[in-house]
Every structure is written in C-alpha cells, then in structure tokens.
Amino acid sequence: MSPRSLALALLLCLLPAFAAHPVRARRAMVVAQEPHATDAGVAVLKAGGNAVDAAVAVGFALAVTHPTAGNLGGGGFLLLRKASGETTFLDFRERAPANATRDMYLDSSGKLTRDSLEGWRAAGVPGTVHGLALAHRKYGSKPWAELIAPAIRLARGFPVTYSVAQSLKNTKLLAKFPESRRIFQRDGKFFEPDELLVQPELGNTLDRIARFGPREFYEGEVAKKFAAAMAANGGLISLDDLKNYRTVERKPLTGAYRGYDIVTAPPPSSGGLGILQMMGMLESSNYAAHGHAAAAAIHFVAEAMRRYYADRSEYLADPDFFKVPVTGLLDKAYISSRRATIDPSRASTSDSIRQGTPPASESAETTHFSIVDAQGNAVALTYTLNGSYGNGVTVPGLGFLLNNEMDDFAAKPGEPNMFGLVQGEANAIQPGKRPLSSMTPTILLKDGKLFMVVGAPGGSRIITGVMQVILNVVDFGMNAQDAIDAPRFHHQWQPDKLSLEKGFSPDTVALLKSRGHTVDSISTVANVEAIVVQKDGWLAGGSDRRSHGKAAGY
Ligand code: GLY
C-alpha cells in the first residue's frame, strides 16, 4: 500500500465519516420501506401482536401503499427466529405454471423475447397470500382479519408521497396495460403528492381474503376471476396452478463470522449461501485492516463477490429440482482455495474465473422489512414482484399487480436476465419449479442472543448490499443507520465491472482502476432495512435513505 493510500485509509478509520442516529426503541420495532406499512406493523405490536402478526399486517399494507414491490401477486421469503431460539424459513416464492416450458421465452430463431418481463405470460404462480397465511396459522397470535384490516383501510385511500407520485407518473410499463393505467395513472391525470390513491378493487379483494381466508385467493371467487383473466389474455396460470400452490417450510442456512452466528436464507435463495461464502473468504483475510471504503478493502471484497457469483451461475437453483451442493460450496477448505486465488493487488478478469469445484456432498424492485417484538421474536421478510410494478398487469376487477418472476429463471441458459445475471442449466424453466432468487433475509446472533435483523430489495445486488451492511456493523463498528448510509459497491462476475455508488473519493476510484478494475457508477446497491440490538438492549433501526422507508417502535 502506498504511503498516501495508507494515510487516507487511516483517516477514514479514525474519523466518524457518518454520524446519523438510528431510530431507537426500548421494546419492539418495525423497519419497512414505506411509512404507512411501518405504522401498521407498530400498531399491531403495541396491541400485543407478535412479530409474525406484525409481518402479516406490514405485508398486506405494503401491497396497497408500495405498489412497486408490495404485493398479493408475487412471492417471497420469511425468516423467523423465535425468542426461544427456534428458527424457520417460509419459502413462498412463485412457481412456474404447470404449462411452462424451458424455451417459452425464445422466438422461432432462438432469440430471447421480452415476454419474461412484461405482460401476462411473465407471471409465476403467486405465493404471498399463502406464505403470510401459513406464517400466521403456525406462528401468529392475533385474528387474521384484524391483521388485514389496516391494508383494507389504506385501500380506501392514502396520500401518495412525492416519490410514489413521481414513480407512478414515470413508469411507462404501467401505461401499457389499461387496468394499471386507469388505477395508478388515472388515464394520464397523474397523481400529485398528497393526493389520495384509492384502490376499491384491491380493497374488495383484501376484504374477501380477510373474510374467507387465504383459500379465497387460491380457490375462491378471486381465484376464479384471476384464472379466467389469465386465460383470456394468453397467460399460463390456471385455477389448478393456484389450487396446487404450496409454501415450503425449510431449514434456514446457518454459519458464523467473527464470533457472530448467522441464520439466513437457503436455496432457492442464492443470497444466504452467497453471504456465507463471501464472508468465509473475507474472514481471516484481514481485509478490514485497510479501513472502511479503502480501495484495498473494496478490491478484496469485490474479488470475493466475483468468485461467488461465478459459483452462483452454475450451482444455485430450486433445491426441489436440482441438487444444490450447499455443503461443498460452504466447505472451509473450498472457500480457502477460492480465497487463495485472490491477488490483493490486482483484479482478476471474470473470464479467468470459472465456478470452482466444491467437494461433492450433496428495479430491480423487491421490498424488505425487519421486525422485532417485545418478547424478542424476530422476522426478516423479503418479498417481491421482481421488476418495479412486476409485469405491469393489474388483474381487472381484482386490483392487484402481477409479478414477472419468470425472468429470474435462466430463460436462455448462458444469456443475461434483467439483472445482467448469467445463469446456467440448473436454473432453466421447468413446470412447478421456483426461480432462483437473490433475496437474503438474515438474522445475526451474538452469544446466542439476537443481534441483527436485516435484508433488502435490489435484484442481484441484494446479496452484496446485505453483506456490506453486516460488514459495516461487525467489522467497522457502525450503528444501524451509518452502516446503511455508507456508500456501497457491487460485482457479480458477469458483466466484468465493479459498480460503485456515489460517495467514493476520486482517489479510491483511481486506485481501484490501477488494480485493473473496470469501474462504473450505479445509482443504488440495494435498499437495506435493519434492526440492531445494542449492548444496552435498546433496538436501533436503520431505514435506507436511498428509498422512502421508516423505522419506528415503542
Ligand atoms: N426477484 C428478485 C429476486 O428474487 O432475486
């Protein structure tokens, strides 16, 4: 390291470069990407509901107030750690419809069409209502209808913020589908900030789900209307697909980093495995000694990212369809061998990095919320429509937007998807399969006690975003808000570029280039929502200011 960069790194270590206060609460807290949804969750907690009750209320509220990603027509993952120490993971990811085929998004010359991104054929079978219902049935305590009531109220009208108004106005995708254009863009008479967005059809759908239970969405009148609209518009999801949808309860992945236990998302998420493998490469590398945001530290982390994403492209997929070599990919010797290929002073080229050979053994728009209740139960929930406003389609008469999650499959193995991710055969389309996800809801423990609840939206950048916030807390001693505010970077192997948010100094950028990185700029690397339990037992919430969320508690 040159004397100049060493001096800079030391300066960065010593100065409190960020000094934001997190929101603090004594007992319980919700951090979500939209304030009305946060308030709905806090109200449930104050009324004696537990973290799962609050998660159900926040999940339904976001479906009304955060239409870019909150949803009934999408899917996601819920990670729960009960105060007793028991953990579980509910996978309510969308599934490919029974009539889906491997090449359904290729034209007659074998070229990828845009059908995995826009319109009726892009949707996978939604899992959100099923997943929230299972969470509630097994782990909730308050009446189901009581938890949906805030969402129904919000559907009667809530004032849109400046950023929601801008987003609704500027989203060309919504204008392509008449029902979406009518509801969200008032046929061109766009919403101004503070005007009420009223969604009577969505309110009615929510009311039916509240009264008749989740079966209404999968077998009842709502399901029948939904399937009929699909058939009338060339979509693939049938009533049988809806009836056959199941949430899968899985064992979370676990690992450790510098004395912290990590509980995180297993496949079909690639996120949990990603953070465990990358942090495995970082542990004992001494990368953090260079200081936060120092070029040498960024370089080392980026090289770990490059290696993990190469593995991701080959080995990660729905474990019910493909044998994901989880143990091999997290094997200590394997991770050391990957670490050993990192040159601390020179960037690799992605073409020279292939997936490794682990030992044999076995609008990016999404949204995340983190919740801790007064008993110490914790929920990290990430769910999504995939792209912003999903496939753009609002189901006529039902008021909910549909996902375009089919694009998370490798529609053409070897070619990049919406996030530029190159994925392999393991993640090819098959009927009933779940597309590989990057969603990374994660919980950290210290000495067996809850320490951190974290997750993020952000497509392929979720994994690196979540990891950097954890590293900022664990390795650089930042509080929850500072850890989130700090600028982030991302490398995903292909394309071979290191993407930096604003906020890195020109010196740092120059040093990264001199190591051989192709550097570009990126608006955001995920939007992280985190709660950290302080040493004194208080909860500290950080909500990402890249978005318009809110942390609150009592
Ligand atoms: N749709 C984004 C993800 O699941 O990774």
XYZ file of C-alpha atoms and ligand atoms in Angstrom, residues 77 93 312 365-366 384-387 405 408 418-419 435-439 458-460 462, ligand 1:
27
model
C -39.258 -15.487 1.932
C -41.584 -17.941 -3.823
C -23.976 -18.952 -8.278
C -37.657 -3.964 -7.105
C -38.399 -6.070 -4.173
C -41.297 -9.090 -4.492
C -42.954 -8.664 -7.849
C -39.419 -8.869 -9.321
C -39.251 -5.781 -11.560
C -40.677 -13.558 -11.622
C -35.451 -14.906 -12.591
C -32.971 -8.339 -16.387
C -30.273 -8.020 -13.723
C -36.830 -19.444 -9.980
C -33.522 -18.791 -8.252
C -33.690 -15.710 -6.045
C -31.204 -13.276 -4.562
C -33.421 -12.315 -1.628
C -32.317 -4.812 -5.140
C -32.265 -7.780 -7.508
C -28.862 -9.355 -7.901
C -29.380 -7.687 -2.647
N -36.752 -11.072 -7.997
C -35.549 -10.792 -7.354
C -35.015 -11.972 -6.625
O -35.766 -12.776 -6.133
O -33.840 -12.134 -6.572
